């Protein structure tokens, strides 16, 4: 049975549902504009662990535990887990799932990983390959800073176009369709785009072309426009990448009047000193699992297109003078069916 | 339709086929025992690129090009690509696919990535989510050494239990079933196992428990034993990890008399100075695509269980004193149907 729509879009005819979801964040995220929705957080950025990397793993463990509790299930009920993070060799995810006995497929899509994991988990449930599948990602400001930029102790000056890596994790558990729950309609994996942006402090700009490419491909495949959705949600383009994304869409003939960006939503840029906004795998993951999915579940949001974006460079490729490729994956999320 | 067998195994009822596959390796691999099967290689370890990282990307590009030629297809014929590598943020894969316009789902499974990518590509074709999907991985000795151990210029002494990262890439293109081609029967994603091995120079030992766990789970799910297959092929357990794997299997009641390990096969340990054997994502990928798949295609091998193994640590987790978790994914490969 062909489940393809147009060139890139994949239909999930059974419309898998999200049985449970949860986010776990740090104190800066709790202090931001979405603070009331982040009901689970730790004031201690180390989460009582011995290292920032262990703290990031702990964020995943706690988000996963909360998502399982929300769904009322245990490890043995999960057939397959898709997870990833920004750390070298994705250690936050590998160590978080260690000992769980859940089959684990590790992903690397940089900040696009939440959409990638949710797309693959949904696909596996739709096809009957998993009874229930988990999607999880994380990031931690302190672990990311010392890996990608400077150790915090160095006190490096941040660039004006830079974004603040979110300390947080989001986890969603995908199961078979249930009219009473949020469901996944179709998905669209993105191609790697690179328009030559070389500024490591301006990731939003580097990722915007990929987001525009995936969204316009999806619109073409499905014959829809942004007006057919409650919101077009990008991951972490931030204050500088977002207008570039909207401009690229407009040039391709798609005017987007209902754009939200998790990187712009999670912090107050006026008072929290984050410059261009939030970023990291944990940014879109925590905003999705703490704010967007509950709003969809309550019927406060119509269909959304959740499109997390990732920058696929490393410090090595940057130091070698390479430009920054981006990728964006899209998941179409639908609210529960209204009761008759 | 439920496509699950037992606790972990996933059936692919349509039996997707491998339409094209190819490996591209370096001169040390060409000089090894499988040299006659490595028909595509470069004597120049830089592949005329400016850095080892770019050279690794180039290995992927060449393997991909060769696999497409073997299948007689172009980029536009490929719906989805699964790829990954060992470099931080998987830059070899991200940069290799840049500009191809092929939807790309990045993976990180360390040296297990070839089995992971092949499993997901096959699953997507089986379910009708992709008309044709690509699986690709790579590694490069020089890029891996300076990232994980020491820059080559340092002339560091290698440890006796260490393995030699293969410079190579393998790519397989999965399409719908064809009686005349090698096909994928079922797949089994592994869980992350950690028996506490902390020796960064003995990866084979760290990965062996995951391989034993996945294989014994698969045997339990399918009611088969090693005698039902032509060979049980592990990725890169090497000379030290292999007997540990066989011992763990035996303790679980599974005696394996037909074990092959790509890490043991690719180099001559007597003359090539590789100590415990080959390793890296490119090890199992190049042995699979240059030796195993052609042998299956010619009918010289019966069914094999291809099980690549990965060690999910990083230099950071190692320096923090963490033990090394492993993961192993399994793909059941069947030879073409004999002509009536």
XYZ file of C-alpha atoms in Angstrom:
680
model
C 0.000 0.000 0.000
C 1.501 3.288 -1.092
C 1.398 5.837 1.710
C 3.163 8.612 -0.126
C 1.622 11.959 -1.016
C 3.458 13.870 -3.728
C 7.225 13.967 -3.747
C 8.034 13.971 -0.053
C 5.020 13.701 2.226
C 4.125 10.463 3.991
C 0.559 9.683 5.034
C -0.169 7.803 8.238
C -3.677 6.516 7.466
C -4.259 5.055 10.934
C -3.576 8.436 12.584
C -1.512 7.284 15.592
C -2.295 9.115 18.836
C -0.155 10.638 21.540
C -0.915 8.619 24.650
C 1.299 10.553 26.983
C 3.728 13.440 26.829
C 5.750 15.462 29.292
C 8.539 18.002 29.534
C 11.093 18.545 32.246
C 13.020 21.834 32.247
C 15.431 24.017 34.217
C 14.838 27.164 36.245
C 15.454 29.670 33.437
C 12.768 28.011 31.304
C 10.428 27.949 34.299
C 11.023 31.705 34.733
C 10.079 32.436 31.105
C 6.747 33.280 29.454
C 5.704 29.607 29.291
C 6.573 29.040 32.954
C 3.010 28.266 33.989
C 2.964 25.335 31.554
C 6.289 23.928 32.718
C 4.900 22.160 35.735
C 7.968 19.924 36.114
C 11.349 21.556 36.615
C 14.369 21.656 38.885
C 15.793 24.830 40.450
C 19.171 23.061 40.533
C 20.742 23.146 37.062
C 22.890 20.117 37.941
C 19.795 18.075 38.833
C 22.003 16.728 41.647
C 24.272 15.029 39.109
C 28.070 15.051 38.900
C 28.325 16.672 35.472
C 26.287 18.762 33.032
C 26.196 15.786 30.686
C 24.751 13.562 33.418
C 22.291 16.372 34.223
C 21.100 16.311 30.618
C 20.622 12.538 30.772
C 18.673 13.060 33.975
C 16.371 15.551 32.197
C 15.536 12.789 29.706
C 14.972 10.212 32.405
C 12.569 12.495 34.244
C 10.635 13.527 31.119
C 10.363 9.867 30.108
C 9.137 8.858 33.550
C 6.503 11.618 33.529
C 5.312 10.700 30.025
C 4.947 7.052 31.069
C 3.003 8.102 34.172
C 0.738 10.313 32.050
C 0.017 7.369 29.759
C -0.212 4.895 32.648
C 2.318 2.533 31.117
C 5.625 0.875 31.925
C 8.851 0.186 30.022
C 7.602 -3.197 28.862
C 4.698 -1.532 27.056
C 7.043 0.398 24.757
C 8.222 -1.473 21.656
C 10.723 1.044 20.356
C 12.325 4.305 21.381
C 13.693 7.024 19.106
C 15.925 9.527 20.845
C 18.783 11.909 20.313
C 20.499 15.022 21.545
C 23.225 17.538 20.676
C 26.119 16.101 22.647
C 28.986 14.383 20.854
C 27.972 10.762 20.187
C 24.520 11.593 21.628
C 25.570 10.510 25.110
C 22.627 12.155 26.880
C 20.246 9.747 25.122
C 22.450 6.657 25.174
C 23.049 6.867 28.905
C 19.432 7.841 29.662
C 18.037 4.698 28.047
C 20.760 2.359 29.331
C 19.283 -0.499 31.308
C 15.690 0.235 30.269
C 15.514 -2.910 28.063
C 13.618 -0.863 25.475
C 14.883 -1.274 21.892
C 16.557 2.043 21.092
C 17.192 3.671 17.713
C 19.489 6.657 18.178
C 18.994 9.704 15.977
C 21.022 12.748 15.123
C 19.158 15.643 13.573
C 20.523 18.425 15.816
C 17.610 20.621 16.918
C 15.296 18.885 14.410
C 15.481 15.655 16.401
C 12.129 16.027 18.219
C 10.259 16.164 14.904
C 12.412 13.368 13.468
C 11.840 11.093 16.467
C 8.114 11.851 16.591
C 7.804 11.207 12.849
C 9.599 7.855 13.013
C 7.747 6.757 16.159
C 4.422 7.593 14.508
C 5.389 5.821 11.295
C 6.335 2.663 13.190
C 3.027 2.613 15.069
C 1.034 3.344 11.913
C 2.677 0.452 10.101
C 2.171 -2.003 12.957
C 5.930 -2.247 13.549
C 5.541 -0.959 17.110
C 2.606 -1.229 19.481
C 3.791 1.905 21.154
C 6.869 4.026 20.427
C 8.614 6.793 22.334
C 10.139 10.000 20.971
C 12.549 11.868 23.216
C 15.208 14.569 22.988
C 17.048 16.925 25.304
C 19.570 19.729 25.557
C 21.311 21.433 28.457
C 22.722 24.952 28.318
C 25.866 24.234 30.292
C 26.709 20.999 28.466
C 26.133 22.671 25.090
C 28.133 25.806 25.926
C 31.287 23.951 26.861
C 31.011 21.601 23.927
C 30.149 24.089 21.186
C 31.466 27.390 22.520
C 33.343 28.031 25.784
C 33.206 26.507 29.260
C 30.996 28.716 31.413
C 33.921 29.514 33.721
C 35.626 31.301 30.822
C 32.927 33.984 30.881
C 32.914 34.372 27.090
C 30.958 37.229 25.560
C 27.948 35.993 23.625
C 27.261 37.337 20.124
C 24.106 39.417 19.517
C 22.594 36.925 17.036
C 23.274 33.921 19.286
C 20.572 31.824 20.894
C 20.370 30.300 24.361
C 20.388 26.505 24.525
C 17.344 25.330 26.456
C 17.911 23.063 29.450
C 15.034 20.707 29.011
C 13.715 17.464 27.647
C 10.444 16.493 26.036
C 9.060 12.997 25.581
C 5.988 11.846 23.659
C 4.568 8.314 23.600
C 2.830 7.332 20.385
C 0.161 4.612 20.326
C -2.733 3.548 18.136
C -5.436 6.029 17.200
C -7.826 7.236 19.856
C -10.483 9.821 18.993
C -10.082 11.388 22.409
C -6.401 12.177 21.932
C -4.098 14.324 19.796
C -3.089 12.398 16.681
C -0.485 12.489 13.921
C -1.857 13.005 10.428
C 1.095 12.981 8.082
C 4.805 13.640 8.171
C 7.437 15.104 5.886
C 11.163 14.454 6.199
C 13.323 17.322 5.023
C 16.403 17.421 2.814
C 19.673 19.014 3.886
C 19.784 22.627 2.659
C 22.711 25.027 2.721
C 22.528 28.581 1.411
C 26.077 29.328 2.546
C 25.562 30.856 5.991
C 28.899 30.562 7.837
C 28.128 32.505 11.033
C 28.189 30.001 13.896
C 26.454 32.605 16.060
C 23.496 32.880 13.717
C 22.015 29.408 13.543
C 18.479 30.671 12.950
C 19.534 32.089 9.618
C 21.366 28.880 8.683
C 18.297 26.737 9.418
C 15.634 28.977 7.845
C 16.165 27.710 4.260
C 15.584 24.101 5.339
C 12.367 25.056 7.144
C 11.087 26.931 4.095
C 12.055 24.042 1.820
C 10.243 21.421 3.906
C 7.131 23.542 4.445
C 6.713 24.572 0.811
C 7.283 20.942 -0.270
C 4.590 19.822 2.158
C 2.134 22.468 0.944
C 2.784 21.428 -2.657
C 2.355 17.727 -1.863
C -0.856 18.180 0.121
C -2.408 21.074 -1.801
C -2.830 23.010 1.435
C -1.756 26.462 2.608
C -0.958 27.878 6.026
C -4.603 28.965 6.315
C -5.560 25.280 6.638
C -3.753 25.032 9.969
C -4.081 26.649 13.370
C -0.379 27.395 13.470
C 2.872 26.723 11.636
C 5.334 26.009 14.436
C 9.081 26.048 13.836
C 11.616 24.741 16.325
C 14.204 27.355 17.103
C 14.690 29.823 14.275
C 14.561 32.567 16.880
C 14.141 36.285 16.334
C 16.584 36.485 13.438
C 15.876 33.236 11.611
C 12.087 33.565 11.780
C 11.746 36.601 9.466
C 14.224 34.984 7.065
C 12.056 31.847 7.025
C 8.885 33.888 6.417
C 10.605 35.826 3.650
C 11.821 32.641 1.932
C 8.293 31.180 2.146
C 6.789 34.390 0.713
C 9.252 34.307 -2.196
C 8.080 30.734 -2.871
C 4.496 32.017 -2.940
C 3.505 30.947 0.580
C 2.441 33.733 2.902
C 2.435 32.520 6.491
C 0.232 34.543 8.820
C 0.144 32.097 11.700
C 3.775 31.349 12.475
C 4.998 30.448 15.935
C 8.592 29.665 16.848
C 9.420 27.697 20.002
C 12.732 29.560 20.254
C 10.901 32.874 20.385
C 8.209 31.632 22.774
C 10.250 30.002 25.511
C 12.158 33.022 26.853
C 11.465 36.711 27.339
C 14.135 38.278 25.186
C 13.670 41.655 26.873
C 14.487 40.464 30.366
C 16.184 37.049 30.152
C 19.319 38.011 28.176
C 18.949 35.274 25.585
C 19.516 37.535 22.575
C 17.866 35.861 19.540
C 15.871 33.326 21.603
C 16.041 29.708 22.680
C 17.593 26.772 20.807
C 18.653 23.157 21.271
C 16.860 19.825 20.859
C 15.172 20.491 24.192
C 13.657 23.778 23.021
C 11.067 22.511 20.555
C 10.698 19.283 22.553
C 9.773 20.997 25.815
C 7.519 23.624 24.187
C 5.780 20.845 22.234
C 5.256 18.559 25.205
C 4.417 21.181 27.849
C 2.519 23.781 25.846
C 1.503 22.811 22.293
C 0.294 19.253 22.874
C -1.763 20.158 25.979
C -3.308 23.100 24.066
C -4.181 20.756 21.187
C -5.542 18.211 23.646
C -7.788 20.840 25.236
C -8.986 21.944 21.799
C -7.452 25.404 22.187
C -5.364 24.909 19.058
C -6.533 23.588 15.682
C -4.224 21.398 13.575
C -0.608 22.444 13.759
C 2.402 21.725 11.608
C 5.263 21.078 14.005
C 8.528 21.566 12.198
C 11.729 21.332 14.210
C 14.871 22.616 12.527
C 18.472 21.528 12.951
C 21.891 22.895 12.017
C 24.125 19.993 10.989
C 27.561 21.496 11.580
C 30.137 20.729 14.275
C 32.889 22.863 15.802
C 35.295 20.993 13.509
C 33.404 21.743 10.285
C 33.044 25.371 11.391
C 36.742 25.724 12.150
C 37.464 24.233 8.735
C 35.493 27.096 7.152
C 32.478 25.079 6.067
C 29.058 26.701 5.804
C 26.209 25.415 7.979
C 23.719 22.942 6.464
C 20.226 22.823 7.924
C 17.435 20.268 7.980
C 13.769 20.467 9.020
C 11.280 17.655 9.555
C 7.523 18.217 9.738
C 4.784 16.473 11.721
C 1.115 17.327 11.229
C -0.655 17.171 14.599
C -4.443 17.142 14.953
C -6.602 17.842 17.995
C -8.942 15.168 19.415
C -12.193 14.594 17.539
C -14.980 16.660 19.140
C -17.508 14.460 20.922
C -20.756 14.003 19.028
C -1.815 -5.030 10.889
C 0.504 -6.211 13.624
C 3.959 -6.891 12.255
C 5.577 -7.808 15.530
C 7.035 -11.204 16.383
C 7.504 -11.803 20.089
C 8.884 -9.066 22.284
C 11.273 -7.294 19.945
C 11.360 -8.663 16.428
C 9.654 -6.861 13.553
C 8.440 -8.729 10.478
C 8.639 -7.139 7.045
C 6.032 -9.248 5.205
C 6.725 -7.712 1.788
C 10.433 -8.662 2.022
C 12.016 -5.500 0.565
C 14.956 -6.130 -1.751
C 18.375 -4.571 -2.081
C 18.398 -2.980 -5.514
C 21.934 -1.697 -5.372
C 24.837 -1.635 -2.963
C 28.447 -0.544 -3.013
C 31.418 0.115 -0.798
C 34.266 2.559 -1.206
C 37.364 2.065 0.935
C 40.929 3.218 1.548
C 44.235 1.585 0.677
C 44.698 -0.335 3.946
C 41.340 -2.031 3.471
C 42.218 -2.787 -0.148
C 45.451 -4.399 1.067
C 43.584 -6.687 3.501
C 42.154 -10.213 3.091
C 38.963 -8.874 1.441
C 40.928 -6.710 -0.996
C 39.732 -8.594 -4.065
C 36.129 -7.684 -3.187
C 36.892 -4.014 -2.615
C 36.828 -3.047 -6.258
C 36.434 0.667 -5.492
C 39.099 2.381 -3.400
C 41.493 5.298 -3.359
C 45.239 4.999 -2.712
C 45.138 8.572 -1.389
C 43.739 8.567 2.153
C 42.718 12.225 1.769
C 40.645 11.415 -1.329
C 42.010 14.750 -2.628
C 40.060 16.621 0.062
C 41.285 19.365 2.394
C 40.602 17.518 5.652
C 40.070 14.000 6.992
C 36.469 14.919 7.751
C 35.873 16.018 4.163
C 37.590 12.809 3.031
C 35.078 10.795 5.054
C 32.178 12.708 3.457
C 33.743 11.973 0.096
C 33.807 8.229 0.910
C 30.022 8.426 1.442
C 29.463 10.389 -1.746
C 31.406 7.843 -3.786
C 29.710 4.810 -2.209
C 26.311 6.431 -2.765
C 27.125 7.216 -6.394
C 28.268 3.636 -7.000
C 25.166 2.153 -5.346
C 22.911 4.355 -7.492
C 24.806 3.287 -10.609
C 24.472 -0.371 -9.616
C 20.706 0.093 -9.247
C 20.449 2.300 -12.328
C 18.665 5.064 -10.466
C 19.037 8.766 -9.708
C 18.540 10.968 -6.645
C 14.929 11.665 -7.567
C 14.138 7.946 -7.338
C 15.055 7.823 -3.644
C 12.292 8.802 -1.206
C 14.270 8.767 1.996
C 17.835 8.382 3.170
C 19.033 7.083 6.530
C 22.644 7.845 7.319
C 25.090 8.394 10.105
C 28.707 8.236 11.141
C 31.014 8.503 14.150
C 32.070 12.120 13.884
C 30.732 14.696 16.326
C 27.323 15.866 15.105
C 27.577 13.270 12.298
C 29.125 15.788 9.919
C 30.353 13.197 7.417
C 26.738 12.270 6.629
C 25.221 15.752 6.861
C 27.732 17.245 4.455
C 27.642 14.231 2.122
C 23.896 14.528 1.532
C 23.841 18.336 1.395
C 22.335 19.548 -1.847
C 21.062 16.105 -2.895
C 17.400 17.122 -2.335
C 16.784 13.680 -0.820
C 14.858 13.716 2.485
C 17.434 12.767 5.105
C 16.934 11.221 8.534
C 20.201 11.328 10.460
C 21.047 8.463 12.804
C 23.519 7.920 15.575
C 24.143 4.352 16.593
C 27.957 4.440 16.571
C 29.239 1.325 14.766
C 25.718 -0.180 14.782
C 24.518 2.477 12.351
C 24.683 0.352 9.174
C 22.249 -2.180 10.646
C 20.079 0.610 12.076
C 19.901 2.483 8.770
C 19.277 -0.695 6.780
C 16.535 -1.749 9.224
C 14.745 1.616 9.060
C 15.104 1.891 5.280
C 13.646 -1.613 4.871
C 10.811 -0.875 7.303
C 9.876 2.286 5.400
C 9.786 0.452 2.077
C 7.830 -2.467 3.540
C 5.189 -0.107 4.924
C 4.832 1.856 1.700
C 6.287 4.975 3.334
C 9.147 5.071 0.837
C 9.299 3.787 -2.719
C 13.013 3.357 -2.306
C 15.212 4.191 0.688
C 18.957 4.476 1.125
C 21.092 3.293 4.041
C 24.600 4.689 4.323
C 27.394 5.017 6.880
C 31.097 5.734 6.931
C 34.186 6.049 9.073
C 37.725 7.270 8.430
C 40.750 6.198 10.459
C 42.431 9.599 10.557
C 39.245 11.561 11.402
C 38.362 9.066 14.141
C 41.862 8.972 15.654
C 42.102 12.704 16.165
C 38.567 12.942 17.491
C 38.555 9.963 19.838
C 42.226 9.434 20.632
C 45.211 11.481 19.453
C 46.050 13.396 16.281
C 48.165 11.148 14.085
C 51.102 13.577 14.278
C 51.347 12.853 18.002
C 52.443 9.300 17.270
C 50.548 7.860 20.253
C 51.124 4.238 21.197
C 48.067 2.106 20.529
C 46.816 -0.303 23.192
C 46.943 -4.071 22.513
C 43.140 -4.492 22.718
C 42.428 -1.511 20.459
C 40.876 -1.779 17.024
C 41.662 0.051 13.810
C 38.932 2.348 12.480
C 38.127 1.392 8.913
C 38.338 4.093 6.260
C 35.341 3.189 4.200
C 31.698 3.677 3.431
C 28.925 1.315 2.456
C 25.602 2.180 0.903
C 22.590 -0.038 0.222
C 19.451 0.958 -1.664
C 16.277 -0.778 -0.552
C 13.310 -1.168 -2.902
C 10.278 -3.406 -3.249
C 10.667 -7.181 -3.305
C 12.255 -8.832 -6.280
C 12.772 -12.617 -6.340
C 16.029 -12.138 -8.184
C 17.603 -10.012 -5.471
C 18.774 -10.225 -1.857
C 15.894 -9.331 0.457
C 15.279 -8.329 4.064
C 13.176 -10.761 6.088
C 12.836 -9.301 9.542
C 14.643 -6.901 11.803
C 15.332 -6.522 15.505
C 16.302 -3.267 17.193
C 18.479 -3.717 20.242
C 18.357 -2.181 23.708
C 21.274 -0.338 25.274
C 23.302 -2.773 27.419
C 26.128 -1.980 29.802
C 27.950 -4.614 31.829
C 30.363 -2.058 33.240
C 33.321 -2.241 30.842
C 35.292 1.009 31.249
C 38.302 0.309 29.015
C 38.095 2.724 26.090
C 40.688 0.584 24.300
C 38.541 -2.522 24.457
C 35.352 -1.630 22.629
C 34.751 -5.180 21.456
C 34.252 -6.304 25.038
C 31.944 -3.352 25.767
C 29.726 -4.150 22.769
C 29.599 -7.947 23.134
C 26.766 -7.951 25.744
C 24.502 -5.915 23.447
C 25.159 -8.286 20.553
C 24.367 -11.318 22.714
C 21.228 -9.622 24.057
C 19.866 -8.770 20.612
C 20.700 -12.157 19.095
C 19.229 -14.222 21.931
C 16.087 -12.016 21.917
C 15.744 -12.598 18.185
C 16.189 -16.370 18.524
C 13.571 -16.415 21.290
C 11.110 -14.313 19.266
C 11.498 -16.332 16.076
C 12.012 -19.794 17.561
C 15.164 -20.229 15.494
C 18.780 -21.085 16.311
C 22.055 -20.228 14.651
C 21.784 -23.488 12.685
C 18.907 -21.939 10.719
C 21.250 -19.385 9.150
C 24.269 -19.484 6.915
C 26.163 -17.134 9.201
C 25.726 -14.908 12.232
C 27.638 -11.764 11.311
C 28.599 -9.186 13.928
C 29.914 -5.737 13.090
C 33.202 -5.103 14.818
C 33.583 -7.094 18.005
C 37.082 -7.956 16.849
C 39.400 -10.639 18.179
C 38.713 -9.865 21.841
C 34.996 -9.060 21.776
C 34.061 -12.018 19.585
C 34.881 -14.804 22.085
C 33.150 -12.769 24.821
C 30.052 -12.563 22.604
C 30.140 -16.300 21.895
C 30.576 -17.040 25.587
C 27.632 -14.817 26.576
C 25.472 -16.511 23.930
C 26.513 -19.952 25.152
C 25.637 -19.021 28.731
C 22.191 -18.006 27.451
C 21.852 -21.442 25.854
C 22.751 -20.443 22.283
C 25.799 -22.140 20.808
C 26.954 -20.286 17.718
C 29.038 -22.371 15.343
C 28.839 -20.076 12.335
C 29.963 -16.692 13.587
C 31.696 -14.151 11.388
C 32.853 -10.714 12.506
C 33.478 -7.944 9.989
C 36.130 -6.487 12.301
C 38.073 -9.762 12.196
C 37.582 -10.266 8.458
C 38.650 -6.925 7.040
C 42.325 -6.851 8.086
C 45.107 -9.373 8.493
C 45.961 -9.003 12.159
C 49.281 -10.782 11.677
C 50.681 -8.363 9.141
C 48.602 -5.165 9.204
C 49.230 -4.019 12.795
C 45.578 -3.516 13.659
C 45.744 -5.393 16.968
C 42.185 -6.594 17.766
C 40.777 -5.939 14.268
C 38.759 -3.325 12.409
C 36.034 -1.061 13.767
C 33.963 1.989 12.883
C 30.636 2.475 11.104
C 32.472 1.909 7.836
C 33.745 -1.535 8.893
C 30.494 -3.497 8.864
C 29.106 -1.242 6.115
C 31.935 -1.898 3.671
C 32.187 -5.628 4.440
C 28.415 -5.924 4.027
C 28.230 -4.029 0.758
C 31.402 -5.334 -0.880
C 31.566 -8.919 0.369
C 28.448 -10.240 2.153
C 25.712 -8.881 -0.112
C 27.468 -9.923 -3.332
C 28.038 -13.407 -1.843
C 24.338 -13.632 -0.922
C 23.392 -12.359 -4.361
C 25.499 -15.085 -6.009
C 23.940 -17.687 -3.739
C 27.268 -18.477 -2.075
C 25.822 -17.634 1.341
C 22.507 -18.795 2.803
C 20.450 -16.457 5.012
C 22.559 -14.316 7.277
C 21.828 -12.336 10.399
C 23.699 -9.064 10.020
C 24.138 -7.490 13.416
C 26.208 -4.324 13.664
C 27.278 -3.289 17.141
C 27.927 0.175 18.537
C 29.599 1.608 21.656
C 27.609 4.641 22.775
C 30.241 6.509 24.771
C 32.093 9.740 23.978
C 35.485 11.019 25.076
C 33.609 13.180 27.599
C 31.680 10.315 29.190
C 34.876 8.241 29.290
C 36.844 11.045 30.960
C 34.036 11.350 33.490
C 34.581 7.721 34.452
C 31.418 6.306 32.907
C 31.301 2.744 31.655
C 30.626 2.068 27.967
C 27.077 1.169 26.902
C 26.607 -0.876 23.746
C 23.790 -1.443 21.300
C 23.280 -3.960 18.471
C 20.654 -3.991 15.749
C 19.900 -7.055 13.631
C 18.797 -7.449 10.011
C 17.907 -10.828 8.544
C 19.112 -10.987 4.938
C 17.977 -13.682 2.499
C 19.510 -14.736 -0.824
C 17.538 -14.463 -4.082
C 14.937 -17.160 -4.697
C 16.436 -19.940 -6.844
C 14.979 -19.974 -10.345
C 12.404 -22.688 -10.924
